[in-house]
Amino acid sequence: MEFLAISATASSSSPHFVISGFFKSSNCAFMSATRRVLPCKHLPVKNELCSPLMCIRVDACYNPRYGRDSDGACEWNVLLQQKWRLNKSFSSQYGLFSVRYRCISEFRKYAGCLRESMNCSEIRQNVSVVFVQLVVGVLLVMSLSVAVTKSPTWALSEENLLFLEAWRTIDRAYVDKSFNGQSWFRYRENALRNEPMNTREETYAAIKKMLATLDDPFTRFLEPEKFKSLQSGTQGALTGVGLSIGYPTKFDGSPAGLVVISAAPEGPANRAGILSGDIILAIDDTSTETMGIYDAAERLQGPEGSSVKLTIQSGPEIKHLALIREKIQLNPVKSRLCKVPSLGEDSPQIGYIKLTSFNQNASGAVKEAIDTLRSNNVNAFVLDLRDNSGGLFPEGIEIAKIWLDKGVIVYICDSRGVRDIYDTDGSSAIAPSEPLAVLVNKGTASAGEILAGALKDNKRAVLFGEPTYGKGKIQSVFKLSDGSGLAVTVARYETPAHTDIDKVGVVPDHPLPKLFPKDDEGFCSCLQDPASACYVNRVQLFSQ
């Protein structure tokens, strides 16, 4: 039996169509010396078939119904298929063929004249089989991939799920989407694989270890009791010594420890003489050098009537104090009417409002104080934010709306820039026009700084005092399913003038006299007695 090897190819620069195989000899005359490759335009197909999405294969010397080439020596078959690449061996009654289709973006296909033809239906049948095999294979791989992806989830324990809940909270809410320059997803996978989470204590330890990688002292995990204590502090009452504490914002050689932001008026710490800016060196003989603020807050709180020992540095002086814990009622607002001496019959009357915290009662209490003072015919206001360490961000926004008829209150920013704007159209304003002075000091922090910055930059108030604390980041508190929680830094903020006050503070327009008192009665006396060392006249107080 005689066999003939044949190969028909396009040029090497455009390898569009390749057929190779062994064929039996036949009665069909084979034009080995004169065979030609035919471009698409020479093939007997309609123009619309010459599409860049199709491939062509030409059989020769078999069926006259498909036409002949120009010298009448051969006939051809045309097979059009979707654009793809296929390697497959086919068996037929004419012998073993190896057919390879290579499809390209243009429909420039060439074919040689072959000794034997292969039925188009036979190729279609085999191509269909291969296509089905490919589809089944792809579906099988996809199924296996889904199974592999889901299998760890099926094995997650209750402790793993709590860890994932904390991880997901940080993933969605944290301000820095680089997560301190690490792959947050990879950290999750490594922690689930390597961190022990067999007990709740081990899970809490894993969550704390995860948060520590962010290097953010304000993003912290709160066990259920700490979370409950934090919530009670924003709702108006807690049991402790009445201190608001924070991390030092200036590293000027001061001793390591926690800084006192403010002491609650008439609380145990205030009565003991603890001042804003004092450093807490130890709590119950435990150094605060590496202590977190939440750990310190827990140590300062405790049963009513119990004692806590503090080591305080106030300037060069070291104090050792024993304070008795009390129920601290955080009534956020105190107000007073101050009459200023005048030569005329109608003495100017100034409404003094002391705002000590931004708890959930703050904005309502400020509105009530304004209404009460207005009923006594005040014609100017003083808002005292000294030693106000902040609190609930929304309350700060609502209090700003009380004083502003329009304008931006604060820009909320993340690592990519401004992502939100809080402003007001004046619909919530109840005191947008009376002269207003705002008093601030280094104990004014967080929401207090947002309020002070908004009133200053919108030219609504004149600020007196000293630069504020400089906490330009915002935390939100998230409750986890087991009653624990996360305090998460969700954004930084800029004042309406796009000032980033983090670690800098809001700078006031004018200083206050050094001995200017912090209580409402002392404030009024400084306006009434020109001979007082703290005297500030009305014109100075409200001049821009």
Tab-separated table of N, CA, C and O in Angstrom, residues 396-455:
chain	number	residue	atom	x	y	z
A	396	GLY	N	-20.926	67.183	68.150
A	396	GLY	CA	-20.143	68.354	67.760
A	396	GLY	C	-20.691	69.003	66.506
A	396	GLY	O	-20.744	70.239	66.394
A	397	ILE	N	-21.111	68.184	65.541
A	397	ILE	CA	-21.690	68.707	64.299
A	397	ILE	C	-22.994	69.435	64.583
A	397	ILE	O	-23.249	70.536	64.065
A	398	GLU	N	-23.847	68.846	65.424
A	398	GLU	CA	-25.144	69.459	65.715
A	398	GLU	C	-24.988	70.787	66.456
A	398	GLU	O	-25.756	71.729	66.216
A	399	ILE	N	-24.005	70.877	67.343
A	399	ILE	CA	-23.805	72.136	68.073
A	399	ILE	C	-23.267	73.215	67.136
A	399	ILE	O	-23.622	74.390	67.254
A	400	ALA	N	-22.427	72.830	66.181
A	400	ALA	CA	-21.955	73.807	65.191
A	400	ALA	C	-23.133	74.361	64.391
A	400	ALA	O	-23.178	75.568	64.075
A	401	LYS	N	-24.088	73.515	64.058
A	401	LYS	CA	-25.251	73.966	63.283
A	401	LYS	C	-26.100	74.970	64.059
A	401	LYS	O	-26.802	75.796	63.459
A	402	ILE	N	-26.047	74.917	65.376
A	402	ILE	CA	-26.806	75.864	66.191
A	402	ILE	C	-26.333	77.296	65.943
A	402	ILE	O	-27.140	78.236	65.882
A	403	TRP	N	-25.022	77.466	65.727
A	403	TRP	CA	-24.432	78.794	65.640
A	403	TRP	C	-24.239	79.289	64.211
A	403	TRP	O	-24.001	80.485	64.004
A	404	LEU	N	-24.283	78.410	63.221
A	404	LEU	CA	-23.953	78.791	61.846
A	404	LEU	C	-25.206	78.875	60.976
A	404	LEU	O	-26.052	77.983	61.001
A	405	ASP	N	-25.304	79.943	60.158
A	405	ASP	CA	-26.422	80.023	59.218
A	405	ASP	C	-26.110	79.289	57.922
A	405	ASP	O	-27.020	78.883	57.200
A	406	LYS	N	-24.832	79.094	57.590
A	406	LYS	CA	-24.446	78.308	56.432
A	406	LYS	C	-22.940	78.068	56.494
A	406	LYS	O	-22.215	78.724	57.252
A	407	GLY	N	-22.475	77.123	55.687
A	407	GLY	CA	-21.035	76.902	55.581
A	407	GLY	C	-20.624	75.488	55.909
A	407	GLY	O	-21.393	74.683	56.441
A	408	VAL	N	-19.378	75.182	55.566
A	408	VAL	CA	-18.778	73.883	55.866
A	408	VAL	C	-18.433	73.820	57.347
A	408	VAL	O	-17.933	74.791	57.925
A	409	ILE	N	-18.684	72.682	57.961
A	409	ILE	CA	-18.323	72.468	59.366
A	409	ILE	C	-16.995	71.725	59.457
A	409	ILE	O	-16.094	72.115	60.206
A	410	VAL	N	-16.857	70.661	58.682
A	410	VAL	CA	-15.619	69.881	58.729
A	410	VAL	C	-15.521	69.035	57.469
A	410	VAL	O	-16.543	68.625	56.894
A	411	TYR	N	-14.287	68.810	57.026
A	411	TYR	CA	-14.005	67.875	55.941
A	411	TYR	C	-13.503	66.571	56.555
A	411	TYR	O	-12.596	66.582	57.400
A	412	ILE	N	-14.079	65.476	56.114
A	412	ILE	CA	-13.638	64.162	56.559
A	412	ILE	C	-12.740	63.577	55.482
A	412	ILE	O	-13.133	63.505	54.312
A	413	CYS	N	-11.547	63.168	55.851
A	413	CYS	CA	-10.549	62.726	54.886
A	413	CYS	C	-10.034	61.344	55.244
A	413	CYS	O	-10.030	60.954	56.418
A	414	ASP	N	-9.599	60.619	54.231
A	414	ASP	CA	-8.866	59.378	54.456
A	414	ASP	C	-7.536	59.493	53.726
A	414	ASP	O	-7.115	60.591	53.347
A	415	SER	N	-6.866	58.370	53.505
A	415	SER	CA	-5.542	58.407	52.898
A	415	SER	C	-5.589	58.902	51.455
A	415	SER	O	-4.568	59.284	50.896
A	416	ARG	N	-6.764	58.935	50.840
A	416	ARG	CA	-6.896	59.381	49.458
A	416	ARG	C	-7.389	60.820	49.338
A	416	ARG	O	-7.572	61.319	48.243
A	417	GLY	N	-7.645	61.477	50.460
A	417	GLY	CA	-8.113	62.854	50.425
A	417	GLY	C	-9.520	62.989	50.980
A	417	GLY	O	-10.007	62.122	51.715
A	418	VAL	N	-10.191	64.083	50.647
A	418	VAL	CA	-11.530	64.373	51.171
A	418	VAL	C	-12.514	63.329	50.664
A	418	VAL	O	-12.601	63.061	49.470
A	419	ARG	N	-13.240	62.725	51.595
A	419	ARG	CA	-14.234	61.740	51.186
A	419	ARG	C	-15.646	62.137	51.615
A	419	ARG	O	-16.614	61.538	51.169
A	420	ASP	N	-15.769	63.136	52.494
A	420	ASP	CA	-17.095	63.552	52.941
A	420	ASP	C	-17.012	64.983	53.453
A	420	ASP	O	-15.950	65.438	53.904
A	421	ILE	N	-18.108	65.680	53.385
A	421	ILE	CA	-18.184	67.058	53.845
A	421	ILE	C	-19.421	67.206	54.721
A	421	ILE	O	-20.519	66.831	54.316
A	422	TYR	N	-19.235	67.754	55.915
A	422	TYR	CA	-20.354	68.102	56.775
A	422	TYR	C	-20.535	69.618	56.696
A	422	TYR	O	-19.604	70.382	56.988
A	423	ASP	N	-21.718	70.036	56.313
A	423	ASP	CA	-21.983	71.460	56.226
A	423	ASP	C	-23.391	71.727	56.738
A	423	ASP	O	-24.101	70.828	57.197
A	424	THR	N	-23.802	72.962	56.667
A	424	THR	CA	-25.136	73.327	57.139
A	424	THR	C	-25.715	74.397	56.229
A	424	THR	O	-24.988	75.212	55.657
A	425	ASP	N	-27.035	74.356	56.088
A	425	ASP	CA	-27.738	75.361	55.296
A	425	ASP	C	-28.455	76.372	56.175
A	425	ASP	O	-29.194	77.235	55.688
A	426	GLY	N	-28.277	76.266	57.481
A	426	GLY	CA	-28.890	77.217	58.403
A	426	GLY	C	-30.230	76.801	58.949
A	426	GLY	O	-30.794	77.485	59.816
A	427	SER	N	-30.759	75.668	58.495
A	427	SER	CA	-32.089	75.254	58.946
A	427	SER	C	-32.124	74.875	60.425
A	427	SER	O	-33.187	74.903	61.048
A	428	SER	N	-30.958	74.524	60.997
A	428	SER	CA	-30.902	74.149	62.422
A	428	SER	C	-30.379	75.277	63.296
A	428	SER	O	-30.206	75.097	64.511
A	429	ALA	N	-30.087	76.428	62.709
A	429	ALA	CA	-29.490	77.531	63.471
A	429	ALA	C	-30.533	78.204	64.356
A	429	ALA	O	-31.639	78.512	63.906
A	430	ILE	N	-30.163	78.428	65.610
A	430	ILE	CA	-31.040	79.189	66.510
A	430	ILE	C	-30.323	80.429	67.062
A	430	ILE	O	-30.951	81.283	67.663
A	431	ALA	N	-28.989	80.511	66.870
A	431	ALA	CA	-28.252	81.692	67.322
A	431	ALA	C	-27.151	82.021	66.307
A	431	ALA	O	-25.963	81.952	66.619
A	432	PRO	N	-27.543	82.381	65.075
A	432	PRO	CA	-26.546	82.583	64.031
A	432	PRO	C	-25.974	83.993	63.940
A	432	PRO	O	-25.059	84.234	63.157
A	433	SER	N	-26.491	84.938	64.738
A	433	SER	CA	-26.122	86.331	64.493
A	433	SER	C	-25.534	87.057	65.706
A	433	SER	O	-24.753	87.998	65.537
A	434	GLU	N	-25.885	86.686	66.914
A	434	GLU	CA	-25.357	87.394	68.074
A	434	GLU	C	-23.832	87.253	68.155
A	434	GLU	O	-23.279	86.223	67.765
A	435	PRO	N	-23.128	88.269	68.648
A	435	PRO	CA	-21.683	88.160	68.843
A	435	PRO	C	-21.345	86.923	69.686
A	435	PRO	O	-22.036	86.612	70.667
A	436	LEU	N	-20.258	86.226	69.291
A	436	LEU	CA	-19.897	84.973	69.951
A	436	LEU	C	-18.384	84.906	70.143
A	436	LEU	O	-17.620	85.144	69.208
A	437	ALA	N	-17.963	84.586	71.352
A	437	ALA	CA	-16.561	84.323	71.664
A	437	ALA	C	-16.446	82.880	72.153
A	437	ALA	O	-17.337	82.372	72.842
A	438	VAL	N	-15.359	82.229	71.781
A	438	VAL	CA	-15.126	80.844	72.167
A	438	VAL	C	-13.809	80.765	72.923
A	438	VAL	O	-12.774	81.291	72.455
A	439	LEU	N	-13.837	80.081	74.066
A	439	LEU	CA	-12.641	79.919	74.893
A	439	LEU	C	-12.108	78.493	74.744
A	439	LEU	O	-12.875	77.531	74.871
A	440	VAL	N	-10.814	78.357	74.473
A	440	VAL	CA	-10.194	77.044	74.279
A	440	VAL	C	-8.874	76.986	75.041
A	440	VAL	O	-8.275	78.025	75.366
A	441	ASN	N	-8.418	75.771	75.308
A	441	ASN	CA	-7.088	75.566	75.878
A	441	ASN	C	-6.556	74.210	75.426
A	441	ASN	O	-7.166	73.542	74.578
A	442	LYS	N	-5.440	73.786	75.987
A	442	LYS	CA	-4.843	72.516	75.557
A	442	LYS	C	-5.649	71.308	76.005
A	442	LYS	O	-5.371	70.190	75.581
A	443	GLY	N	-6.663	71.516	76.830
A	443	GLY	CA	-7.575	70.438	77.190
A	443	GLY	C	-8.762	70.320	76.250
A	443	GLY	O	-9.599	69.425	76.403
A	444	THR	N	-8.854	71.226	75.245
A	444	THR	CA	-9.913	71.154	74.239
A	444	THR	C	-9.473	70.177	73.158
A	444	THR	O	-8.451	70.400	72.497
A	445	ALA	N	-10.234	69.119	72.960
A	445	ALA	CA	-9.778	68.050	72.048
A	445	ALA	C	-10.938	67.497	71.230
A	445	ALA	O	-12.105	67.691	71.550
A	446	SER	N	-10.566	66.827	70.152
A	446	SER	CA	-11.474	66.006	69.349
A	446	SER	C	-12.680	66.813	68.868
A	446	SER	O	-12.538	67.765	68.121
A	447	ALA	N	-13.886	66.431	69.287
A	447	ALA	CA	-15.081	67.130	68.834
A	447	ALA	C	-15.062	68.600	69.237
A	447	ALA	O	-15.624	69.455	68.531
A	448	GLY	N	-14.419	68.923	70.357
A	448	GLY	CA	-14.276	70.317	70.761
A	448	GLY	C	-13.453	71.102	69.756
A	448	GLY	O	-13.732	72.274	69.473
A	449	GLU	N	-12.436	70.468	69.187
A	449	GLU	CA	-11.606	71.128	68.177
A	449	GLU	C	-12.353	71.275	66.855
A	449	GLU	O	-12.159	72.261	66.132
A	450	ILE	N	-13.178	70.291	66.516
A	450	ILE	CA	-13.997	70.416	65.308
A	450	ILE	C	-14.924	71.618	65.422
A	450	ILE	O	-15.047	72.428	64.487
A	451	LEU	N	-15.582	71.755	66.570
A	451	LEU	CA	-16.500	72.872	66.777
A	451	LEU	C	-15.756	74.206	66.759
A	451	LEU	O	-16.179	75.159	66.079
A	452	ALA	N	-14.639	74.281	67.472
A	452	ALA	CA	-13.879	75.533	67.527
A	452	ALA	C	-13.359	75.912	66.146
A	452	ALA	O	-13.419	77.088	65.742
A	453	GLY	N	-12.838	74.928	65.394
A	453	GLY	CA	-12.331	75.211	64.056
A	453	GLY	C	-13.416	75.675	63.107
A	453	GLY	O	-13.195	76.567	62.278
A	454	ALA	N	-14.597	75.082	63.209
A	454	ALA	CA	-15.703	75.478	62.329
A	454	ALA	C	-16.143	76.905	62.606
A	454	ALA	O	-16.390	77.693	61.679
A	455	LEU	N	-16.240	77.277	63.873
A	455	LEU	CA	-16.691	78.629	64.222
A	455	LEU	C	-15.629	79.664	63.868
A	455	LEU	O	-15.950	80.779	63.441
